[in-house]
Short mmCIF file of C-alpha atoms and ligand atoms in Angstrom, two decimals:
data_model
loop_
_atom_site.label_atom_id
_atom_site.label_comp_id
_atom_site.label_asym_id
_atom_site.label_seq_id
_atom_site.Cartn_x
_atom_site.Cartn_y
_atom_site.Cartn_z
CA MET A 1 10.73 11.67 17.61
CA SER A 2 8.45 13.39 15.14
CA ALA A 3 9.96 14.01 11.72
CA LYS A 4 9.47 17.40 10.11
CA ARG A 5 10.26 16.66 6.48
CA VAL A 6 8.85 13.37 5.24
CA LEU A 7 9.58 11.91 1.82
CA VAL A 8 6.81 9.47 0.88
CA THR A 9 7.52 7.21 -2.12
CA GLY A 10 4.46 5.83 -3.89
CA GLY A 11 2.27 8.57 -2.41
CA ALA A 12 -0.05 8.59 -5.43
CA GLY A 13 -0.99 4.95 -4.84
CA PHE A 14 -3.68 3.49 -2.62
CA ILE A 15 -1.87 3.27 0.73
CA GLY A 16 0.61 6.07 -0.03
CA SER A 17 -2.20 8.57 -0.62
CA ALA A 18 -3.74 7.59 2.73
CA VAL A 19 -0.34 8.13 4.37
CA VAL A 20 0.03 11.57 2.75
CA ARG A 21 -3.47 12.52 3.95
CA HIS A 22 -2.70 11.27 7.46
CA LEU A 23 0.53 13.27 7.64
CA LEU A 24 -1.18 16.47 6.50
CA ALA A 25 -4.12 15.99 8.86
CA ASP A 26 -2.43 14.61 11.97
CA SER A 27 1.15 15.86 11.94
CA GLU A 28 2.94 19.11 11.26
CA ALA A 29 5.33 17.54 8.75
CA GLU A 30 6.15 18.91 5.31
CA VAL A 31 5.49 16.13 2.82
CA LEU A 32 7.16 15.33 -0.50
CA ASN A 33 5.22 12.76 -2.50
CA LEU A 34 7.64 11.10 -4.92
CA ASP A 35 5.92 8.85 -7.43
CA ALA A 36 6.56 7.64 -10.99
CA LEU A 37 2.80 7.67 -11.74
CA THR A 38 2.46 4.14 -13.04
CA TYR A 39 -0.93 2.70 -14.00
CA ALA A 40 -1.67 2.24 -10.27
CA ALA A 41 -1.19 5.90 -9.37
CA ASN A 42 -4.04 8.35 -9.26
CA LEU A 43 -3.49 12.02 -8.53
CA LEU A 44 -7.27 12.46 -8.36
CA SER A 45 -6.90 10.70 -5.00
CA LEU A 46 -4.94 13.74 -3.79
CA GLN A 47 -6.76 16.50 -5.64
CA ASP A 48 -8.32 17.99 -2.50
CA ILE A 49 -4.98 18.33 -0.67
CA ALA A 50 -2.79 19.18 -3.69
CA ASP A 51 -2.69 22.88 -2.77
CA ASP A 52 -1.81 22.35 0.87
CA PRO A 53 1.29 24.50 1.53
CA ARG A 54 2.90 21.58 3.40
CA TYR A 55 2.55 19.26 0.38
CA GLN A 56 4.59 18.92 -2.79
CA PHE A 57 4.65 16.36 -5.58
CA ARG A 58 7.61 15.19 -7.62
CA ARG A 59 7.32 12.76 -10.49
CA ALA A 60 10.32 10.42 -10.44
CA ASP A 61 11.21 6.75 -10.73
CA ILE A 62 12.93 5.18 -7.73
CA CYS A 63 15.15 3.25 -10.18
CA ASP A 64 16.61 6.56 -11.42
CA ALA A 65 19.69 7.15 -9.24
CA GLU A 66 20.24 10.74 -10.34
CA ALA A 67 16.62 11.68 -9.74
CA MET A 68 16.77 10.10 -6.27
CA GLN A 69 19.98 11.96 -5.33
CA ALA A 70 18.36 15.20 -6.53
CA ALA A 71 15.18 14.58 -4.54
CA PHE A 72 17.18 14.08 -1.33
CA ALA A 73 19.38 17.10 -1.99
CA ASP A 74 16.42 19.38 -2.78
CA PHE A 75 13.93 18.26 -0.15
CA ARG A 76 16.37 17.32 2.66
CA PRO A 77 14.08 14.81 4.42
CA ASP A 78 14.53 13.62 7.98
CA CYS A 79 12.28 10.63 7.32
CA VAL A 80 11.55 8.40 4.31
CA LEU A 81 8.40 6.32 4.14
CA HIS A 82 9.04 3.92 1.25
CA LEU A 83 5.83 2.58 -0.32
CA ALA A 84 6.54 2.77 -4.08
CA ALA A 85 6.22 -0.71 -5.52
CA GLU A 86 4.58 -2.93 -8.06
CA SER A 87 1.93 -4.35 -5.78
CA HIS A 88 -0.40 -6.82 -7.51
CA VAL A 89 0.29 -10.57 -7.26
CA ASP A 90 -1.61 -11.49 -10.46
CA ARG A 91 0.42 -8.99 -12.51
CA SER A 92 3.61 -10.46 -11.06
CA LEU A 93 2.59 -13.83 -12.49
CA THR A 94 2.32 -12.47 -16.03
CA GLY A 95 5.16 -9.90 -15.89
CA PRO A 96 7.58 -10.55 -13.04
CA GLN A 97 10.47 -8.42 -14.33
CA ALA A 98 8.80 -5.10 -13.49
CA PHE A 99 8.53 -6.33 -9.89
CA VAL A 100 12.22 -7.16 -9.71
CA GLN A 101 13.06 -3.82 -11.27
CA THR A 102 11.00 -1.54 -9.05
CA ASN A 103 10.80 -3.51 -5.82
CA VAL A 104 14.35 -4.88 -5.70
CA VAL A 105 16.51 -2.64 -7.91
CA GLY A 106 14.48 0.51 -7.17
CA THR A 107 14.68 -0.08 -3.42
CA ALA A 108 18.47 -0.55 -3.67
CA VAL A 109 18.79 2.69 -5.66
CA LEU A 110 16.65 4.55 -3.12
CA LEU A 111 18.66 3.10 -0.22
CA ASP A 112 21.91 4.26 -1.83
CA ALA A 113 20.54 7.78 -2.33
CA ALA A 114 19.32 7.81 1.28
CA ARG A 115 22.69 6.56 2.54
CA ASN A 116 24.72 9.10 0.53
CA TYR A 117 22.51 11.91 1.81
CA TRP A 118 22.45 10.60 5.40
CA GLU A 119 26.25 10.26 5.59
CA GLN A 120 26.62 13.99 4.97
CA LEU A 121 24.29 14.97 7.83
CA PRO A 122 25.58 16.24 11.18
CA GLU A 123 25.63 13.46 13.80
CA SER A 124 22.51 14.56 15.67
CA GLU A 125 20.52 14.58 12.41
CA GLN A 126 21.98 11.20 11.44
CA GLN A 127 20.65 9.78 14.70
CA SER A 128 17.13 11.07 14.27
CA PHE A 129 16.88 10.16 10.54
CA ARG A 130 14.53 7.26 9.73
CA PHE A 131 14.03 5.08 6.63
CA LEU A 132 10.87 2.99 6.95
CA HIS A 133 10.09 0.30 4.38
CA VAL A 134 6.42 -0.65 4.02
CA SER A 135 6.31 -4.35 3.26
CA THR A 136 3.84 -7.18 3.24
CA ASP A 137 3.02 -10.28 5.29
CA GLU A 138 3.22 -12.22 2.00
CA VAL A 139 7.01 -12.46 2.49
CA PHE A 140 6.29 -15.11 5.15
CA GLY A 141 4.48 -17.44 2.73
CA SER A 142 1.32 -19.38 3.46
CA LEU A 143 -0.21 -20.47 6.77
CA GLY A 144 -2.38 -23.54 7.36
CA ASP A 145 -5.58 -23.39 9.39
CA GLU A 146 -3.78 -22.41 12.60
CA GLY A 147 -1.22 -19.85 13.77
CA ALA A 148 -0.21 -16.33 12.78
CA PHE A 149 2.88 -14.53 11.52
CA THR A 150 5.15 -12.88 14.11
CA PRO A 151 8.22 -10.66 13.56
CA THR A 152 10.45 -13.78 13.75
CA THR A 153 8.57 -15.94 11.23
CA PRO A 154 11.07 -17.14 8.58
CA TYR A 155 10.73 -15.76 5.06
CA ASP A 156 9.12 -18.14 2.55
CA PRO A 157 7.61 -16.14 -0.33
CA SER A 158 5.52 -17.83 -3.04
CA SER A 159 4.89 -15.29 -5.83
CA PRO A 160 7.24 -13.06 -7.79
CA TYR A 161 5.58 -10.15 -5.98
CA SER A 162 6.24 -11.51 -2.49
CA ALA A 163 9.74 -12.68 -3.46
CA SER A 164 10.57 -9.18 -4.70
CA LYS A 165 9.24 -7.65 -1.47
CA ALA A 166 11.27 -10.19 0.55
CA GLY A 167 14.33 -9.12 -1.47
CA SER A 168 13.66 -5.47 -0.71
CA ASP A 169 13.24 -6.23 3.02
CA HIS A 170 16.64 -7.96 3.03
CA LEU A 171 18.24 -4.97 1.28
CA VAL A 172 16.74 -2.55 3.81
CA ARG A 173 18.12 -4.64 6.72
CA ALA A 174 21.51 -4.88 4.98
CA TRP A 175 21.77 -1.09 4.57
CA GLY A 176 20.94 -0.82 8.27
CA ARG A 177 23.44 -3.42 9.49
CA SER A 178 26.26 -2.69 7.02
CA PHE A 179 26.09 1.08 6.71
CA GLY A 180 24.27 2.17 9.86
CA LEU A 181 21.32 3.72 8.04
CA PRO A 182 18.51 3.91 10.64
CA THR A 183 15.97 1.57 9.03
CA LEU A 184 12.66 0.04 10.14
CA ILE A 185 10.33 -2.39 8.41
CA THR A 186 6.58 -2.88 8.68
CA ASN A 187 4.91 -6.02 7.29
CA CYS A 188 1.17 -5.63 7.01
CA SER A 189 -1.79 -7.71 5.95
CA ASN A 190 -4.20 -7.06 3.06
CA ASN A 191 -5.40 -3.46 2.99
CA TYR A 192 -8.82 -2.28 1.85
CA GLY A 193 -10.65 1.04 1.78
CA PRO A 194 -11.33 4.01 -0.52
CA ARG A 195 -9.13 4.71 -3.56
CA GLN A 196 -7.83 1.17 -4.12
CA PHE A 197 -7.12 0.33 -7.75
CA PRO A 198 -9.87 -2.02 -8.97
CA GLU A 199 -7.62 -4.98 -9.73
CA LYS A 200 -7.52 -6.08 -6.07
CA LEU A 201 -10.27 -8.33 -4.69
CA ILE A 202 -12.49 -5.86 -2.84
CA PRO A 203 -12.71 -2.93 -5.32
CA LEU A 204 -12.90 -5.36 -8.27
CA MET A 205 -15.91 -7.09 -6.73
CA ILE A 206 -17.58 -3.76 -5.86
CA LEU A 207 -17.24 -2.36 -9.38
CA ASN A 208 -18.16 -5.63 -11.14
CA GLY A 209 -21.15 -6.00 -8.82
CA LEU A 210 -22.31 -2.47 -9.61
CA GLU A 211 -22.06 -3.16 -13.32
CA GLY A 212 -23.72 -6.54 -13.01
CA ILE A 213 -20.79 -8.50 -14.43
CA GLU A 214 -19.19 -11.71 -13.15
CA LEU A 215 -17.51 -11.90 -9.75
CA PRO A 216 -14.53 -14.23 -10.33
CA VAL A 217 -13.64 -16.17 -7.18
CA TYR A 218 -10.39 -18.13 -7.45
CA GLY A 219 -10.60 -21.84 -6.61
CA LYS A 220 -13.21 -22.57 -3.96
CA GLY A 221 -12.99 -19.14 -2.32
CA ASP A 222 -11.68 -20.68 0.90
CA ASN A 223 -8.37 -18.76 0.98
CA VAL A 224 -8.16 -16.51 4.01
CA ARG A 225 -6.83 -12.95 4.30
CA ASP A 226 -6.55 -10.69 7.38
CA TRP A 227 -8.17 -7.40 6.32
CA LEU A 228 -6.73 -4.07 7.46
CA TYR A 229 -8.49 -0.74 6.90
CA VAL A 230 -6.13 1.57 5.04
CA ASP A 231 -6.41 4.50 7.49
CA ASP A 232 -5.53 2.18 10.40
CA HIS A 233 -2.47 1.18 8.40
CA ALA A 234 -1.47 4.80 7.65
CA ARG A 235 -1.65 5.56 11.38
CA ALA A 236 0.50 2.51 12.17
CA ILE A 237 3.18 3.51 9.66
CA TRP A 238 3.51 6.96 11.18
CA GLN A 239 3.55 5.57 14.75
CA VAL A 240 6.34 3.16 13.81
CA ALA A 241 8.31 5.94 12.07
CA CYS A 242 7.99 8.20 15.13
CA GLY A 243 8.30 5.68 17.97
CA GLY A 244 9.71 2.45 16.54
CA LYS A 245 13.13 1.08 17.42
CA VAL A 246 15.73 1.29 14.68
CA GLY A 247 16.43 -2.12 13.11
CA GLU A 248 13.10 -3.61 14.27
CA THR A 249 10.30 -5.20 12.29
CA TYR A 250 6.69 -4.31 13.13
CA LEU A 251 3.71 -6.41 12.08
CA VAL A 252 0.46 -4.62 11.31
CA GLY A 253 -2.80 -6.53 10.86
CA GLY A 254 -6.50 -5.84 10.95
CA GLY A 255 -7.46 -8.74 13.23
CA ALA A 256 -10.19 -9.48 10.69
CA GLU A 257 -9.65 -12.86 9.07
CA ARG A 258 -12.23 -13.76 6.44
CA ASP A 259 -12.27 -16.33 3.64
CA ASN A 260 -12.67 -14.85 0.18
CA LEU A 261 -16.15 -16.24 -0.44
CA THR A 262 -17.39 -14.65 2.79
CA VAL A 263 -15.88 -11.31 1.73
CA VAL A 264 -17.51 -11.50 -1.71
CA LYS A 265 -20.91 -12.51 -0.29
CA THR A 266 -20.74 -9.67 2.26
CA LEU A 267 -20.02 -7.24 -0.58
CA CYS A 268 -22.95 -8.64 -2.56
CA ALA A 269 -25.29 -8.01 0.37
CA LEU A 270 -23.97 -4.46 0.83
CA LEU A 271 -24.40 -3.68 -2.87
CA ASP A 272 -27.92 -5.11 -2.88
CA GLU A 273 -28.73 -2.85 0.08
CA LEU A 274 -26.93 0.35 -0.98
CA ALA A 275 -27.35 0.11 -4.77
CA PRO A 276 -30.32 -2.17 -5.45
CA SER A 277 -30.93 -3.00 -9.11
CA ALA A 278 -33.95 -4.84 -10.46
CA ASP A 279 -32.05 -5.50 -13.71
CA ILE A 280 -29.07 -7.11 -11.98
CA GLY A 281 -30.98 -8.87 -9.20
CA PRO A 282 -29.25 -10.35 -6.12
CA ARG A 283 -25.48 -9.97 -6.69
CA GLU A 284 -24.66 -13.43 -5.31
CA GLY A 285 -25.99 -14.71 -8.63
CA LEU A 286 -22.93 -13.12 -10.31
CA ILE A 287 -20.38 -15.23 -8.38
CA ARG A 288 -18.31 -17.55 -10.61
CA PHE A 289 -15.71 -19.98 -9.34
CA VAL A 290 -12.76 -19.72 -11.72
CA THR A 291 -9.38 -21.46 -12.12
CA ASP A 292 -7.24 -20.94 -9.06
CA ARG A 293 -4.23 -18.59 -9.02
CA PRO A 294 -0.95 -20.57 -9.40
CA GLY A 295 0.98 -20.73 -6.12
CA HIS A 296 -2.04 -19.26 -4.32
CA ASP A 297 -1.15 -18.82 -0.62
CA PHE A 298 -3.90 -20.39 1.48
CA ARG A 299 -3.98 -18.16 4.53
CA TYR A 300 -2.35 -15.04 5.96
CA ALA A 301 -2.83 -13.92 9.58
CA ILE A 302 -0.92 -11.38 11.63
CA ASP A 303 -0.07 -11.44 15.31
CA ALA A 304 0.30 -7.69 15.90
CA SER A 305 0.60 -8.01 19.70
CA ALA A 306 4.28 -6.93 19.73
CA THR A 307 3.38 -3.74 17.80
CA THR A 308 0.50 -3.05 20.20
CA GLU A 309 2.68 -3.66 23.27
CA SER A 310 5.56 -1.46 22.14
CA LEU A 311 3.68 1.36 20.41
CA GLY A 312 0.09 1.14 21.62
CA TRP A 313 -1.22 0.80 18.07
CA THR A 314 -4.42 -1.18 17.47
CA PRO A 315 -6.76 -1.23 14.48
CA GLN A 316 -9.87 0.88 15.11
CA GLU A 317 -12.11 0.07 12.17
CA SER A 318 -14.20 -3.10 12.29
CA PHE A 319 -14.30 -5.07 9.05
CA GLU A 320 -18.08 -4.67 8.76
CA SER A 321 -18.11 -0.88 9.14
CA GLY A 322 -14.93 -0.48 7.08
CA LEU A 323 -16.38 -2.51 4.23
CA ARG A 324 -19.65 -0.55 4.33
CA GLN A 325 -17.74 2.76 4.19
CA THR A 326 -15.64 1.44 1.32
CA VAL A 327 -18.66 0.42 -0.77
CA GLN A 328 -20.27 3.78 -0.04
CA TRP A 329 -17.08 5.60 -1.09
CA TYR A 330 -17.05 3.88 -4.50
CA LEU A 331 -20.78 4.66 -4.92
CA ASP A 332 -20.13 8.33 -4.10
CA HIS A 333 -17.06 8.68 -6.32
CA GLN A 334 -18.18 7.58 -9.74
CA GLU A 335 -15.93 10.24 -11.28
CA TRP A 336 -12.86 8.59 -9.73
CA VAL A 337 -14.07 5.18 -10.90
CA GLU A 338 -14.77 6.38 -14.45
CA ALA A 339 -11.40 8.07 -14.67
CA VAL A 340 -9.57 4.96 -13.53
CA ARG A 341 -11.50 2.76 -15.89
CA THR A 342 -11.21 4.91 -18.99
CA GLY A 343 -7.65 6.04 -18.39
CA SER A 344 -8.74 9.66 -18.80
CA TYR A 345 -7.05 10.59 -15.53
CA ARG A 346 -3.76 9.40 -16.95
CA ASN A 347 -4.20 11.67 -19.97
CA TRP A 348 -5.07 14.46 -17.56
CA MET A 349 -1.91 13.79 -15.58
CA GLU A 350 0.26 13.71 -18.69
CA LYS A 351 -1.09 17.15 -19.60
CA ASN A 352 -0.83 18.61 -16.12
CA TYR A 353 2.46 17.14 -15.05
CA ALA A 354 4.37 16.99 -18.35
CA TRP A 355 6.59 19.84 -17.22
CA ARG A 356 7.81 18.15 -14.03
P1 NAD B 1 -0.33 0.75 -5.35
O1 NAD B 1 -0.04 -0.19 -6.45
O2 NAD B 1 -1.72 1.24 -5.15
O3 NAD B 1 0.61 2.04 -5.47
C1 NAD B 1 1.97 1.94 -5.75
C2 NAD B 1 2.47 3.35 -6.07
O4 NAD B 1 3.89 3.24 -6.32
C3 NAD B 1 1.83 3.96 -7.32
O5 NAD B 1 1.45 5.28 -7.07
C4 NAD B 1 2.95 3.89 -8.36
O6 NAD B 1 2.90 4.92 -9.32
C5 NAD B 1 4.19 3.99 -7.49
N1 NAD B 1 5.35 3.37 -8.16
C6 NAD B 1 5.41 2.16 -8.74
N2 NAD B 1 6.63 1.96 -9.28
C7 NAD B 1 7.34 3.08 -9.02
C8 NAD B 1 8.67 3.49 -9.31
N3 NAD B 1 9.51 2.70 -9.99
N4 NAD B 1 9.10 4.70 -8.87
C9 NAD B 1 8.26 5.52 -8.18
N5 NAD B 1 6.98 5.20 -7.90
C10 NAD B 1 6.53 3.98 -8.31
O7 NAD B 1 0.20 0.02 -4.04
P2 NAD B 1 -0.39 0.03 -2.56
O8 NAD B 1 -1.43 -1.00 -2.46
O9 NAD B 1 -0.68 1.43 -2.16
O10 NAD B 1 0.88 -0.50 -1.76
C11 NAD B 1 1.84 0.39 -1.23
C12 NAD B 1 2.94 -0.42 -0.56
O11 NAD B 1 2.39 -1.24 0.47
C13 NAD B 1 3.68 -1.35 -1.51
O12 NAD B 1 5.05 -1.33 -1.18
C14 NAD B 1 3.08 -2.70 -1.21
O13 NAD B 1 4.00 -3.75 -1.47
C15 NAD B 1 2.77 -2.59 0.27
N6 NAD B 1 1.65 -3.42 0.72
C16 NAD B 1 0.42 -3.31 0.15
C17 NAD B 1 -0.63 -4.10 0.63
C18 NAD B 1 -2.03 -3.98 0.07
O14 NAD B 1 -2.91 -4.70 0.53
N7 NAD B 1 -2.29 -3.11 -0.87
C19 NAD B 1 -0.40 -5.01 1.64
C20 NAD B 1 0.88 -5.11 2.19
C21 NAD B 1 1.90 -4.29 1.72
P1 TYD B 2 -5.70 -9.66 -3.89
O1 TYD B 2 -6.62 -8.53 -3.61
O2 TYD B 2 -5.11 -9.79 -5.25
O3 TYD B 2 -4.57 -9.61 -2.76
P2 TYD B 2 -3.41 -10.70 -2.43
O4 TYD B 2 -3.27 -11.64 -3.55
O5 TYD B 2 -2.22 -9.81 -2.28
O6 TYD B 2 -3.83 -11.35 -1.15
O7 TYD B 2 -6.46 -11.00 -3.57
C1 TYD B 2 -7.05 -11.26 -2.30
C2 TYD B 2 -7.58 -12.67 -2.32
O8 TYD B 2 -8.68 -12.73 -3.26
C3 TYD B 2 -6.58 -13.71 -2.80
O9 TYD B 2 -6.76 -14.91 -2.08
C4 TYD B 2 -6.93 -13.92 -4.27
C5 TYD B 2 -8.44 -13.71 -4.30
N1 TYD B 2 -8.99 -13.13 -5.54
C6 TYD B 2 -10.08 -13.74 -6.15
O10 TYD B 2 -10.60 -14.76 -5.68
N2 TYD B 2 -10.58 -13.18 -7.29
C7 TYD B 2 -10.04 -12.06 -7.86
O11 TYD B 2 -10.53 -11.59 -8.92
C8 TYD B 2 -8.93 -11.44 -7.21
C9 TYD B 2 -8.28 -10.21 -7.79
C10 TYD B 2 -8.43 -12.01 -6.04
#
């Protein structure tokens, strides 16, 4: 199955923009990017493909039922890749309601719009329709030193972010089991790569390191994450959408477990090599151990063997080369960085997209 009309929610975000790029480069699908353009969105990330005849953008909030019905009626997708979400754990600790609103309520609204649209389709089109929810391994909670998440690991979320994503996973499964909507879920590990908003660990450390300001490491820096290069993830999402079994859950991981202090020190070494600064000196000197995040999950690790066995997907980027490319991307895209930091891109978007 290879969908021809793909509705991507959250396509102006970090992973969504990589998915849109992947679809335009490696499939023949027409793509509708539906995004509310929150603080995390950046249309500069899509500037070079914005005029592709197979691409269109629609500004809309997934919580807006009318706007969702209209998007389905106008675009008539045969596949939905749902990525729109509030995505940052630290923000969910200071303002959890936005996470419940977008991730839980918004997903339910989107599911209803998808269901209403899907029920009107002829049977053959109903069968080939797919709704794929992009979720996180954080729904499974924290691991100790050993073991890895599998598709049957029980849910045990710790933060408002992961609880809201767990809620949205349950809703997606319920719409599948109760109403027959052909749904799939992917749960992936921590993504990194170009165009990630600099509130997440890796881009925050790169930009702080470049500026010569503190590198805040939570607790002792011994928490472990399994790092997945964003383009490997985009490829996995599309493979699951095209070849995955309806109702199944697919785990996607980078096979690159590192503790946070190791990640930060590796970034320091890369910055010292690629952007040496006599004023700043060795970046490791900027590391500061700060108060730990409340409810901080100790370790995440993914066992992606079931995904590899059923779909043949494996990550291709090694953590070392992926991290080097990522640092180089931020060095080469100061305009993107400046725009994100000053908010000028948001003013630009307001001006350019006010009519939509
Ligand atoms: P992001 O924060 O970079 O982008 C989210 C996008 O969703 C933004 O463009 C934003 O404008 C849009 N959005 C937010 N609320 C919306 C709403 N109400 N209506 C329409 N659009 C809205 O996020 P990301 O890192 O690209 O993550 C994408 C998805 O992948 C999320 O569902 C996230 O939970 C999941 N995920 C991310 C990671 C990661 O490491 N980044 C890991 C696992 C899972
Ligand atoms: P983050 O990128 O926020 O992803 P998540 O919380 O979804 O895993 O954080 C990755 C890890 O880095 C996590 O263990 C928290 C830690 N961290 C820091 O030590 N300092 C920071 O400034 C940030 C943002 C994260």
